[in-house]
Amino acid sequence: MNDDNPLNLLREDLRDFAGYSSARSEKRSGRVWLNANEAAWPSVADGEGSVRRYPDPQPQRLRETLAGLYGCEPQQLLAGRGSDEAIDLLVRALCRPGGDAIVLTPPTFGMYAVNARLHGTRTVEVALRDTPAGFACDFAAVAEAAERDNAKLVFLCSPGNPSGTLLPLAEIDALALRLRGRALVVVDEAYLEFADGASAVSLLAARRNIAVLRTLSKAHALAAARIGSVIADAELIAALQRCQAPYPLPTPCVNLALRALAEVPRNTTKARVVTAIGERERLFAALQALPGVLQVYPSQANFLLVRFDDAQAAFDGLLDAGVVVRDMRAAPQLGNALRISLGTPEQNAAVIEVLTRNAQMRGVAA
Ligand SMILES: *Cc1c(COP(=O)(O)O)cnc(C)c1O
């Protein structure tokens, strides 16, 4: 049980599973490809004829580019349809349907529980602690819960959605060490580009039971292209790929991502992130000074979590002005909170203006 090979964490019934052998995965050299029942001529909508054939399941250039971006080896990375697909793959590959458990730290991203539910997997919740410095993860309680319930997966989100909190790498490392051979610690870094901290990818060399999720959906502005990555031990990655759909990456999306990640445009991504961080600090200060705002959580992401004396009035006031924010009131511990994504400077100014007017109309004193 102390063996740290993460393949031991796979469902036992999947350890010898080879997955679907697609026509594209059979490596052959040939000039004329008549093995996949594809059309012999391109569609009229497909000018360059790049879409006629099934895509490479893991295009090497994309894998290498993403690995370079995230600081890992290409064979440690599996790209898929957003990090949402990676979450689903991890749950399906590690947890027995109808059995096994995962640990969550609410309030957190909803997809971990959704995938667990769909797969018949139990969720064990260890609430984040609401401290004056923001939400904090109780790592000791997470470790105890994972051991007690024999959890196969622990989902951590850093920076947290919606908490905005960045988790200390040393704590993640210690948790993985303690759960070695028992559970995989998943660190969802969907917002790490906006944070002042290093990726848990740096821990992989010493801890084979860590997996990191990254995405092109947030800082890279490619949400509709649906490209996310799971980064982990190379053997585990190969096993996850066998559980993945045969052709997860549409060629137009891959080409778009490669164009976006080419050297020069990458500077524009950096500029967008720098602007967002500046806006975050500006909006944070402005919201804190607003009447009717009870608390603004420090954020290492591209959104702010805000408690209001009357969240309904704030939400409705924004909506009346055409501004849609995320109502968090159904989430645990967030009964009076809204989550506001950072927009352009003009949009953020509009948020402040509407909330100011709204509070004045309700006669709330600063
Ligand atoms: C947005 C988000 C994702 C989803 O990312 P996709 O790559 O678009 O699927 C994953 N995790 C968290 C915490 C998110 O907020």
mmCIF file of C-alpha atoms and ligand atoms in Angstrom:
data_model
loop_
_atom_site.group_PDB
_atom_site.id
_atom_site.type_symbol
_atom_site.label_atom_id
_atom_site.label_comp_id
_atom_site.label_asym_id
_atom_site.label_seq_id
_atom_site.Cartn_x
_atom_site.Cartn_y
_atom_site.Cartn_z
ATOM 1 C CA MET A 1 0.000 0.000 0.000
ATOM 2 C CA ASN A 2 2.990 2.281 0.414
ATOM 3 C CA ASP A 3 4.009 1.851 -3.197
ATOM 4 C CA ASP A 4 3.714 5.312 -4.705
ATOM 5 C CA ASN A 5 2.923 4.198 -8.252
ATOM 6 C CA PRO A 6 -0.242 6.164 -9.059
ATOM 7 C CA LEU A 7 -1.430 3.353 -11.345
ATOM 8 C CA ASN A 8 -2.414 1.600 -8.114
ATOM 9 C CA LEU A 9 -5.012 4.328 -7.658
ATOM 10 C CA LEU A 10 -6.787 3.397 -10.889
ATOM 11 C CA ARG A 11 -9.958 1.352 -10.633
ATOM 12 C CA GLU A 12 -8.830 -2.238 -10.402
ATOM 13 C CA ASP A 13 -11.205 -3.282 -13.190
ATOM 14 C CA LEU A 14 -9.588 -0.747 -15.557
ATOM 15 C CA ARG A 15 -5.930 -1.575 -14.976
ATOM 16 C CA ASP A 16 -5.694 -3.793 -18.069
ATOM 17 C CA PHE A 17 -8.188 -1.684 -20.085
ATOM 18 C CA ALA A 18 -6.830 -0.768 -23.507
ATOM 19 C CA GLY A 19 -9.600 1.661 -24.481
ATOM 20 C CA TYR A 20 -10.945 2.081 -28.003
ATOM 21 C CA SER A 21 -8.460 1.482 -30.760
ATOM 22 C CA SER A 22 -9.357 4.103 -33.351
ATOM 23 C CA ALA A 23 -8.260 4.072 -36.958
ATOM 24 C CA ARG A 24 -6.207 7.158 -36.141
ATOM 25 C CA SER A 25 -4.371 5.510 -33.255
ATOM 26 C CA GLU A 26 -3.058 2.675 -35.428
ATOM 27 C CA LYS A 27 0.343 3.938 -36.425
ATOM 28 C CA ARG A 28 0.954 3.079 -40.066
ATOM 29 C CA SER A 29 2.728 4.768 -42.905
ATOM 30 C CA GLY A 30 0.754 5.085 -46.089
ATOM 31 C CA ARG A 31 -0.139 7.403 -48.928
ATOM 32 C CA VAL A 32 -3.770 6.529 -49.352
ATOM 33 C CA TRP A 33 -5.855 6.387 -46.203
ATOM 34 C CA LEU A 34 -8.960 4.286 -46.608
ATOM 35 C CA ASN A 35 -9.249 2.934 -43.068
ATOM 36 C CA ALA A 36 -11.617 5.317 -41.244
ATOM 37 C CA ASN A 37 -14.662 5.692 -43.495
ATOM 38 C CA GLU A 38 -13.954 9.391 -43.914
ATOM 39 C CA ALA A 39 -15.233 11.350 -46.925
ATOM 40 C CA ALA A 40 -13.035 11.289 -50.008
ATOM 41 C CA TRP A 41 -13.596 15.029 -50.714
ATOM 42 C CA PRO A 42 -13.738 18.019 -48.373
ATOM 43 C CA SER A 43 -16.929 19.820 -47.356
ATOM 44 C CA VAL A 44 -17.734 23.081 -49.160
ATOM 45 C CA ALA A 45 -17.476 24.774 -45.760
ATOM 46 C CA ASP A 46 -13.944 23.450 -45.269
ATOM 47 C CA GLY A 47 -11.746 25.585 -47.499
ATOM 48 C CA GLU A 48 -8.371 24.037 -46.752
ATOM 49 C CA GLY A 49 -9.750 20.562 -46.296
ATOM 50 C CA SER A 50 -8.332 20.402 -42.772
ATOM 51 C CA VAL A 51 -11.469 18.924 -41.246
ATOM 52 C CA ARG A 52 -12.180 16.042 -43.624
ATOM 53 C CA ARG A 53 -10.228 13.508 -41.579
ATOM 54 C CA TYR A 54 -10.519 12.515 -37.947
ATOM 55 C CA PRO A 55 -8.050 14.491 -35.843
ATOM 56 C CA ASP A 56 -4.960 13.270 -34.089
ATOM 57 C CA PRO A 57 -6.170 12.331 -30.573
ATOM 58 C CA GLN A 58 -3.280 14.290 -28.981
ATOM 59 C CA PRO A 59 -1.619 16.502 -31.608
ATOM 60 C CA GLN A 60 2.087 16.484 -30.802
ATOM 61 C CA ARG A 61 2.566 20.197 -31.461
ATOM 62 C CA LEU A 62 -0.267 21.155 -29.132
ATOM 63 C CA ARG A 63 0.972 18.801 -26.450
ATOM 64 C CA GLU A 64 4.502 20.186 -26.693
ATOM 65 C CA THR A 65 3.292 23.788 -26.678
ATOM 66 C CA LEU A 66 1.078 23.263 -23.637
ATOM 67 C CA ALA A 67 3.819 21.325 -21.838
ATOM 68 C CA GLY A 68 6.208 24.218 -22.500
ATOM 69 C CA LEU A 69 3.619 26.670 -21.218
ATOM 70 C CA TYR A 70 2.977 24.733 -18.003
ATOM 71 C CA GLY A 71 6.508 23.494 -17.320
ATOM 72 C CA CYS A 72 6.157 19.730 -17.726
ATOM 73 C CA GLU A 73 7.109 17.007 -20.191
ATOM 74 C CA PRO A 74 4.678 16.386 -23.083
ATOM 75 C CA GLN A 75 4.033 12.837 -21.864
ATOM 76 C CA GLN A 76 2.962 14.239 -18.482
ATOM 77 C CA LEU A 77 0.130 16.195 -20.125
ATOM 78 C CA LEU A 78 -3.206 15.132 -21.548
ATOM 79 C CA ALA A 79 -5.257 17.737 -23.392
ATOM 80 C CA GLY A 80 -9.020 17.474 -23.540
ATOM 81 C CA ARG A 81 -12.316 19.309 -23.832
ATOM 82 C CA GLY A 82 -11.624 21.849 -21.131
ATOM 83 C CA SER A 83 -10.497 20.973 -17.646
ATOM 84 C CA ASP A 84 -14.120 19.885 -17.177
ATOM 85 C CA GLU A 85 -13.293 16.770 -19.191
ATOM 86 C CA ALA A 86 -10.197 16.154 -17.074
ATOM 87 C CA ILE A 87 -12.307 16.240 -13.905
ATOM 88 C CA ASP A 88 -14.740 13.746 -15.422
ATOM 89 C CA LEU A 89 -11.908 11.467 -16.591
ATOM 90 C CA LEU A 90 -10.269 11.446 -13.159
ATOM 91 C CA VAL A 91 -13.514 10.546 -11.414
ATOM 92 C CA ARG A 92 -14.346 7.793 -13.893
ATOM 93 C CA ALA A 93 -10.848 6.306 -13.998
ATOM 94 C CA LEU A 94 -10.179 6.280 -10.255
ATOM 95 C CA CYS A 95 -13.546 5.779 -8.562
ATOM 96 C CA ARG A 96 -15.633 2.635 -8.775
ATOM 97 C CA PRO A 97 -19.141 3.541 -9.968
ATOM 98 C CA GLY A 98 -21.506 3.310 -7.048
ATOM 99 C CA GLY A 99 -18.596 3.150 -4.639
ATOM 100 C CA ASP A 100 -15.556 5.157 -3.568
ATOM 101 C CA ALA A 101 -15.482 8.769 -2.469
ATOM 102 C CA ILE A 102 -13.924 12.096 -3.343
ATOM 103 C CA VAL A 103 -13.099 14.948 -0.969
ATOM 104 C CA LEU A 104 -14.247 18.499 -1.750
ATOM 105 C CA THR A 105 -13.669 21.782 0.072
ATOM 106 C CA PRO A 106 -16.842 23.877 -0.320
ATOM 107 C CA PRO A 107 -17.544 26.542 -1.292
ATOM 108 C CA THR A 108 -15.801 25.355 -4.438
ATOM 109 C CA PHE A 109 -16.200 24.759 -8.172
ATOM 110 C CA GLY A 110 -19.400 22.829 -8.870
ATOM 111 C CA MET A 111 -18.188 20.346 -11.483
ATOM 112 C CA TYR A 112 -16.366 18.075 -8.999
ATOM 113 C CA ALA A 113 -19.659 17.240 -7.289
ATOM 114 C CA VAL A 114 -21.554 17.064 -10.607
ATOM 115 C CA ASN A 115 -19.188 14.463 -12.026
ATOM 116 C CA ALA A 116 -19.180 12.520 -8.771
ATOM 117 C CA ARG A 117 -22.973 12.486 -8.777
ATOM 118 C CA LEU A 118 -23.174 11.320 -12.385
ATOM 119 C CA HIS A 119 -20.732 8.538 -11.616
ATOM 120 C CA GLY A 120 -22.410 7.444 -8.396
ATOM 121 C CA THR A 121 -19.431 8.546 -6.333
ATOM 122 C CA ARG A 122 -19.802 9.827 -2.777
ATOM 123 C CA THR A 123 -18.623 13.336 -1.941
ATOM 124 C CA VAL A 124 -17.066 14.071 1.425
ATOM 125 C CA GLU A 125 -17.065 17.778 2.264
ATOM 126 C CA VAL A 126 -14.468 19.587 4.337
ATOM 127 C CA ALA A 127 -15.594 23.206 4.472
ATOM 128 C CA LEU A 128 -13.120 25.998 3.830
ATOM 129 C CA ARG A 129 -12.660 28.087 6.968
ATOM 130 C CA ASP A 130 -13.857 31.679 6.704
ATOM 131 C CA THR A 131 -11.073 33.674 8.367
ATOM 132 C CA PRO A 132 -10.495 37.444 8.521
ATOM 133 C CA ALA A 133 -7.788 36.960 5.881
ATOM 134 C CA GLY A 134 -10.182 35.103 3.555
ATOM 135 C CA PHE A 135 -11.204 31.487 3.051
ATOM 136 C CA ALA A 136 -8.568 28.959 4.143
ATOM 137 C CA CYS A 137 -8.235 25.235 3.554
ATOM 138 C CA ASP A 138 -8.038 23.025 6.645
ATOM 139 C CA PHE A 139 -5.429 20.596 5.324
ATOM 140 C CA ALA A 140 -5.379 18.429 8.451
ATOM 141 C CA ALA A 141 -9.144 17.945 8.238
ATOM 142 C CA VAL A 142 -8.890 17.177 4.506
ATOM 143 C CA ALA A 143 -6.264 14.492 5.185
ATOM 144 C CA GLU A 144 -8.331 12.959 7.986
ATOM 145 C CA ALA A 145 -11.487 12.907 5.869
ATOM 146 C CA ALA A 146 -9.651 11.331 2.924
ATOM 147 C CA GLU A 147 -8.230 8.600 5.180
ATOM 148 C CA ARG A 148 -11.450 7.978 7.084
ATOM 149 C CA ASP A 149 -13.598 7.674 3.957
ATOM 150 C CA ASN A 150 -10.957 6.000 1.816
ATOM 151 C CA ALA A 151 -11.288 8.736 -0.793
ATOM 152 C CA LYS A 152 -9.560 8.150 -4.118
ATOM 153 C CA LEU A 153 -9.478 11.832 -5.112
ATOM 154 C CA VAL A 154 -9.067 15.109 -3.250
ATOM 155 C CA PHE A 155 -10.092 18.158 -5.282
ATOM 156 C CA LEU A 156 -8.343 21.376 -4.293
ATOM 157 C CA CYS A 157 -8.904 24.583 -6.211
ATOM 158 C CA SER A 158 -6.062 27.127 -6.179
ATOM 159 C CA PRO A 159 -6.751 29.969 -6.604
ATOM 160 C CA GLY A 160 -10.179 28.894 -5.389
ATOM 161 C CA ASN A 161 -13.382 29.486 -7.276
ATOM 162 C CA PRO A 162 -15.233 31.252 -5.680
ATOM 163 C CA SER A 163 -12.942 31.814 -2.670
ATOM 164 C CA GLY A 164 -10.123 33.539 -4.588
ATOM 165 C CA THR A 165 -7.616 31.965 -2.185
ATOM 166 C CA LEU A 166 -4.246 30.625 -3.310
ATOM 167 C CA LEU A 167 -3.260 27.467 -1.397
ATOM 168 C CA PRO A 168 0.306 27.107 -0.049
ATOM 169 C CA LEU A 169 2.346 24.603 -2.106
ATOM 170 C CA ALA A 170 4.043 23.284 1.037
ATOM 171 C CA GLU A 171 0.663 22.228 2.435
ATOM 172 C CA ILE A 172 -0.345 20.586 -0.847
ATOM 173 C CA ASP A 173 2.963 18.754 -0.876
ATOM 174 C CA ALA A 174 2.539 17.527 2.701
ATOM 175 C CA LEU A 175 -1.014 16.382 1.971
ATOM 176 C CA ALA A 176 0.133 14.410 -1.062
ATOM 177 C CA LEU A 177 2.911 12.813 0.987
ATOM 178 C CA ARG A 178 0.459 11.777 3.665
ATOM 179 C CA LEU A 179 -2.023 10.350 1.120
ATOM 180 C CA ARG A 180 0.660 8.640 -0.976
ATOM 181 C CA GLY A 181 -0.567 5.291 -2.256
ATOM 182 C CA ARG A 182 -4.126 6.097 -1.091
ATOM 183 C CA ALA A 183 -5.427 9.089 -3.017
ATOM 184 C CA LEU A 184 -4.627 11.437 -5.860
ATOM 185 C CA VAL A 185 -4.495 15.119 -4.888
ATOM 186 C CA VAL A 186 -5.916 17.202 -7.749
ATOM 187 C CA VAL A 187 -4.986 20.880 -7.841
ATOM 188 C CA ASP A 188 -7.287 22.855 -10.134
ATOM 189 C CA GLU A 189 -5.285 25.876 -11.300
ATOM 190 C CA ALA A 190 -7.841 27.373 -13.693
ATOM 191 C CA TYR A 191 -6.931 30.878 -12.451
ATOM 192 C CA LEU A 192 -3.230 30.521 -11.643
ATOM 193 C CA GLU A 193 -2.218 33.018 -14.354
ATOM 194 C CA PHE A 194 -3.818 35.758 -12.236
ATOM 195 C CA ALA A 195 -2.068 34.690 -9.024
ATOM 196 C CA ASP A 196 1.158 35.589 -7.347
ATOM 197 C CA GLY A 197 2.463 32.057 -6.873
ATOM 198 C CA ALA A 198 3.981 28.987 -8.506
ATOM 199 C CA SER A 199 2.209 25.995 -10.008
ATOM 200 C CA ALA A 200 1.870 22.671 -8.197
ATOM 201 C CA VAL A 201 3.454 21.188 -11.343
ATOM 202 C CA SER A 202 6.737 21.860 -9.534
ATOM 203 C CA LEU A 203 5.744 19.231 -6.946
ATOM 204 C CA LEU A 204 5.247 16.424 -9.481
ATOM 205 C CA ALA A 205 8.886 15.355 -9.523
ATOM 206 C CA ALA A 206 8.680 14.274 -5.879
ATOM 207 C CA ARG A 207 4.965 13.401 -5.578
ATOM 208 C CA ARG A 208 3.515 10.991 -8.083
ATOM 209 C CA ASN A 209 0.016 11.310 -6.576
ATOM 210 C CA ILE A 210 -0.559 14.920 -7.597
ATOM 211 C CA ALA A 211 -2.475 15.992 -10.717
ATOM 212 C CA VAL A 212 -2.735 19.608 -11.862
ATOM 213 C CA LEU A 213 -5.529 21.039 -14.018
ATOM 214 C CA ARG A 214 -4.917 23.979 -16.333
ATOM 215 C CA THR A 215 -7.118 25.592 -18.956
ATOM 216 C CA LEU A 216 -7.048 27.983 -21.901
ATOM 217 C CA SER A 217 -10.564 29.165 -20.957
ATOM 218 C CA LYS A 218 -9.780 31.981 -18.534
ATOM 219 C CA ALA A 219 -6.519 33.967 -18.904
ATOM 220 C CA HIS A 220 -6.047 32.784 -22.494
ATOM 221 C CA ALA A 221 -9.522 33.943 -23.543
ATOM 222 C CA LEU A 222 -10.388 30.725 -25.422
ATOM 223 C CA ALA A 223 -13.341 29.391 -23.421
ATOM 224 C CA ALA A 224 -15.290 28.322 -26.505
ATOM 225 C CA ALA A 225 -12.336 26.389 -27.939
ATOM 226 C CA ARG A 226 -12.680 23.976 -24.978
ATOM 227 C CA ILE A 227 -9.050 23.108 -24.354
ATOM 228 C CA GLY A 228 -7.855 22.147 -20.915
ATOM 229 C CA SER A 229 -5.079 19.949 -19.597
ATOM 230 C CA VAL A 230 -4.393 17.494 -16.850
ATOM 231 C CA ILE A 231 -0.738 17.234 -15.856
ATOM 232 C CA ALA A 232 0.405 14.229 -13.837
ATOM 233 C CA ASP A 233 2.668 11.206 -13.715
ATOM 234 C CA ALA A 234 3.306 10.016 -17.307
ATOM 235 C CA GLU A 235 2.001 6.493 -16.633
ATOM 236 C CA LEU A 236 -1.174 7.854 -15.098
ATOM 237 C CA ILE A 237 -1.608 10.193 -18.075
ATOM 238 C CA ALA A 238 -1.337 7.240 -20.483
ATOM 239 C CA ALA A 239 -3.971 5.374 -18.460
ATOM 240 C CA LEU A 240 -6.290 8.414 -18.462
ATOM 241 C CA GLN A 241 -5.945 8.701 -22.219
ATOM 242 C CA ARG A 242 -7.188 5.140 -22.606
ATOM 243 C CA CYS A 243 -10.369 6.249 -20.777
ATOM 244 C CA GLN A 244 -10.823 9.369 -22.923
ATOM 245 C CA ALA A 245 -13.077 9.713 -25.974
ATOM 246 C CA PRO A 246 -11.212 8.763 -29.174
ATOM 247 C CA TYR A 247 -11.096 12.245 -30.767
ATOM 248 C CA PRO A 248 -11.386 14.835 -28.004
ATOM 249 C CA LEU A 249 -9.729 17.757 -29.783
ATOM 250 C CA PRO A 250 -11.424 19.302 -32.843
ATOM 251 C CA THR A 251 -8.837 20.427 -35.411
ATOM 252 C CA PRO A 252 -10.177 24.028 -35.744
ATOM 253 C CA CYS A 253 -9.853 24.429 -31.969
ATOM 254 C CA VAL A 254 -6.340 22.989 -31.936
ATOM 255 C CA ASN A 255 -5.253 25.335 -34.721
ATOM 256 C CA LEU A 256 -6.810 28.293 -32.943
ATOM 257 C CA ALA A 257 -5.001 27.397 -29.709
ATOM 258 C CA LEU A 258 -1.684 27.021 -31.514
ATOM 259 C CA ARG A 259 -2.126 30.445 -33.117
ATOM 260 C CA ALA A 260 -2.999 31.970 -29.754
ATOM 261 C CA LEU A 261 -0.019 30.385 -28.050
ATOM 262 C CA ALA A 262 2.489 31.476 -30.685
ATOM 263 C CA GLU A 263 5.122 33.770 -29.200
ATOM 264 C CA VAL A 264 3.887 37.255 -30.108
ATOM 265 C CA PRO A 265 0.196 36.931 -29.199
ATOM 266 C CA ARG A 266 1.258 35.375 -25.916
ATOM 267 C CA ASN A 267 2.415 38.847 -24.911
ATOM 268 C CA THR A 268 -1.119 40.096 -25.395
ATOM 269 C CA THR A 269 -2.310 37.394 -23.000
ATOM 270 C CA LYS A 270 0.197 38.696 -20.483
ATOM 271 C CA ALA A 271 -1.043 42.243 -21.044
ATOM 272 C CA ARG A 272 -4.663 41.147 -20.549
ATOM 273 C CA VAL A 273 -3.712 39.454 -17.288
ATOM 274 C CA VAL A 274 -1.785 42.503 -16.046
ATOM 275 C CA THR A 275 -4.775 44.723 -16.835
ATOM 276 C CA ALA A 276 -7.141 42.333 -15.064
ATOM 277 C CA ILE A 277 -4.939 42.307 -11.959
ATOM 278 C CA GLY A 278 -4.854 46.115 -11.933
ATOM 279 C CA GLU A 279 -8.636 46.202 -12.294
ATOM 280 C CA ARG A 280 -8.951 43.651 -9.499
ATOM 281 C CA GLU A 281 -7.075 45.881 -7.072
ATOM 282 C CA ARG A 282 -9.016 48.969 -8.172
ATOM 283 C CA LEU A 283 -12.415 47.263 -7.937
ATOM 284 C CA PHE A 284 -11.480 45.681 -4.608
ATOM 285 C CA ALA A 285 -10.781 49.093 -3.089
ATOM 286 C CA ALA A 286 -13.858 50.697 -4.645
ATOM 287 C CA LEU A 287 -16.174 47.914 -3.464
ATOM 288 C CA GLN A 288 -14.768 48.020 0.053
ATOM 289 C CA ALA A 289 -15.632 51.695 0.257
ATOM 290 C CA LEU A 290 -19.215 51.143 -0.920
ATOM 291 C CA PRO A 291 -22.169 51.421 1.421
ATOM 292 C CA GLY A 292 -24.024 48.128 1.561
ATOM 293 C CA VAL A 293 -20.882 46.062 0.995
ATOM 294 C CA LEU A 294 -20.065 43.974 4.071
ATOM 295 C CA GLN A 295 -16.920 42.236 2.881
ATOM 296 C CA VAL A 296 -14.766 41.829 -0.214
ATOM 297 C CA TYR A 297 -12.564 38.741 -0.212
ATOM 298 C CA PRO A 298 -8.952 39.077 -1.283
ATOM 299 C CA SER A 299 -8.636 37.441 -4.707
ATOM 300 C CA GLN A 300 -5.825 35.840 -6.658
ATOM 301 C CA ALA A 301 -8.165 35.210 -9.594
ATOM 302 C CA ASN A 302 -10.112 37.254 -12.174
ATOM 303 C CA PHE A 303 -13.185 37.774 -10.015
ATOM 304 C CA LEU A 304 -14.143 39.195 -6.629
ATOM 305 C CA LEU A 305 -16.349 37.534 -4.045
ATOM 306 C CA VAL A 306 -18.428 40.140 -2.248
ATOM 307 C CA ARG A 307 -20.818 40.010 0.705
ATOM 308 C CA PHE A 308 -23.690 42.521 0.727
ATOM 309 C CA ASP A 309 -26.127 43.638 3.389
ATOM 310 C CA ASP A 310 -28.796 43.008 0.733
ATOM 311 C CA ALA A 311 -27.412 40.754 -1.994
ATOM 312 C CA GLN A 312 -30.807 40.503 -3.685
ATOM 313 C CA ALA A 313 -31.011 44.291 -4.080
ATOM 314 C CA ALA A 314 -27.453 44.446 -5.392
ATOM 315 C CA PHE A 315 -28.078 41.601 -7.830
ATOM 316 C CA ASP A 316 -31.368 43.090 -9.061
ATOM 317 C CA GLY A 317 -29.902 46.591 -9.340
ATOM 318 C CA LEU A 318 -27.057 45.298 -11.505
ATOM 319 C CA LEU A 319 -29.439 43.211 -13.595
ATOM 320 C CA ASP A 320 -31.715 46.220 -14.183
ATOM 321 C CA ALA A 321 -28.642 48.021 -15.537
ATOM 322 C CA GLY A 322 -27.928 45.048 -17.803
ATOM 323 C CA VAL A 323 -25.012 43.712 -15.734
ATOM 324 C CA VAL A 324 -25.159 40.005 -14.919
ATOM 325 C CA VAL A 325 -23.047 38.748 -12.016
ATOM 326 C CA ARG A 326 -22.987 35.319 -10.389
ATOM 327 C CA ASP A 327 -25.399 34.816 -7.522
ATOM 328 C CA MET A 328 -23.551 32.679 -4.954
ATOM 329 C CA ARG A 329 -26.261 32.648 -2.300
ATOM 330 C CA ALA A 330 -27.079 28.959 -2.732
ATOM 331 C CA ALA A 331 -23.458 27.981 -1.996
ATOM 332 C CA PRO A 332 -22.492 26.944 1.531
ATOM 333 C CA GLN A 333 -21.321 29.856 3.737
ATOM 334 C CA LEU A 334 -22.171 32.349 0.987
ATOM 335 C CA GLY A 335 -25.775 33.251 1.827
ATOM 336 C CA ASN A 336 -25.203 36.951 1.103
ATOM 337 C CA ALA A 337 -22.526 36.829 -1.582
ATOM 338 C CA LEU A 338 -22.174 37.621 -5.266
ATOM 339 C CA ARG A 339 -19.218 36.792 -7.491
ATOM 340 C CA ILE A 340 -18.242 39.526 -9.909
ATOM 341 C CA SER A 341 -15.956 38.661 -12.834
ATOM 342 C CA LEU A 342 -13.525 41.403 -13.791
ATOM 343 C CA GLY A 343 -14.560 43.131 -16.985
ATOM 344 C CA THR A 344 -13.065 45.995 -18.942
ATOM 345 C CA PRO A 345 -12.268 49.167 -16.933
ATOM 346 C CA GLU A 346 -15.500 50.710 -18.282
ATOM 347 C CA GLN A 347 -17.576 47.690 -17.249
ATOM 348 C CA ASN A 348 -16.027 47.625 -13.786
ATOM 349 C CA ALA A 349 -16.679 51.348 -13.386
ATOM 350 C CA ALA A 350 -20.307 50.689 -14.340
ATOM 351 C CA VAL A 351 -20.565 48.049 -11.590
ATOM 352 C CA ILE A 352 -19.382 50.554 -9.000
ATOM 353 C CA GLU A 353 -21.667 53.264 -10.323
ATOM 354 C CA VAL A 354 -24.757 51.046 -10.286
ATOM 355 C CA LEU A 355 -24.022 49.687 -6.806
ATOM 356 C CA THR A 356 -23.403 53.201 -5.461
ATOM 357 C CA ARG A 357 -26.675 54.492 -6.896
ATOM 358 C CA ASN A 358 -28.493 51.391 -5.669
ATOM 359 C CA ALA A 359 -27.241 51.848 -2.098
ATOM 360 C CA GLN A 360 -28.118 55.559 -2.127
ATOM 361 C CA MET A 361 -31.651 54.780 -3.284
ATOM 362 C CA ARG A 362 -32.037 52.316 -0.444
ATOM 363 C CA GLY A 363 -30.645 54.894 1.963
ATOM 364 C CA VAL A 364 -27.781 52.727 3.149
ATOM 365 C CA ALA A 365 -25.141 54.722 4.990
ATOM 366 C CA ALA A 366 -21.472 54.237 4.279
HETATM 367 C C1 LIG B 1 -13.826 27.727 -15.226
HETATM 368 C C2 LIG B 1 -13.288 26.626 -14.382
HETATM 369 C C3 LIG B 1 -12.952 25.382 -14.921
HETATM 370 C C4 LIG B 1 -13.423 24.965 -16.275
HETATM 371 O O1 LIG B 1 -12.507 25.146 -17.205
HETATM 372 P P1 LIG B 1 -12.694 24.586 -18.673
HETATM 373 O O2 LIG B 1 -11.295 24.316 -19.055
HETATM 374 O O3 LIG B 1 -13.344 25.663 -19.454
HETATM 375 O O4 LIG B 1 -13.516 23.332 -18.645
HETATM 376 C C5 LIG B 1 -12.319 24.459 -14.127
HETATM 377 N N1 LIG B 1 -12.087 24.714 -12.838
HETATM 378 C C6 LIG B 1 -12.432 25.874 -12.273
HETATM 379 C C7 LIG B 1 -12.161 26.111 -10.850
HETATM 380 C C8 LIG B 1 -13.063 26.860 -13.028
HETATM 381 O O5 LIG B 1 -13.464 27.983 -12.443
#
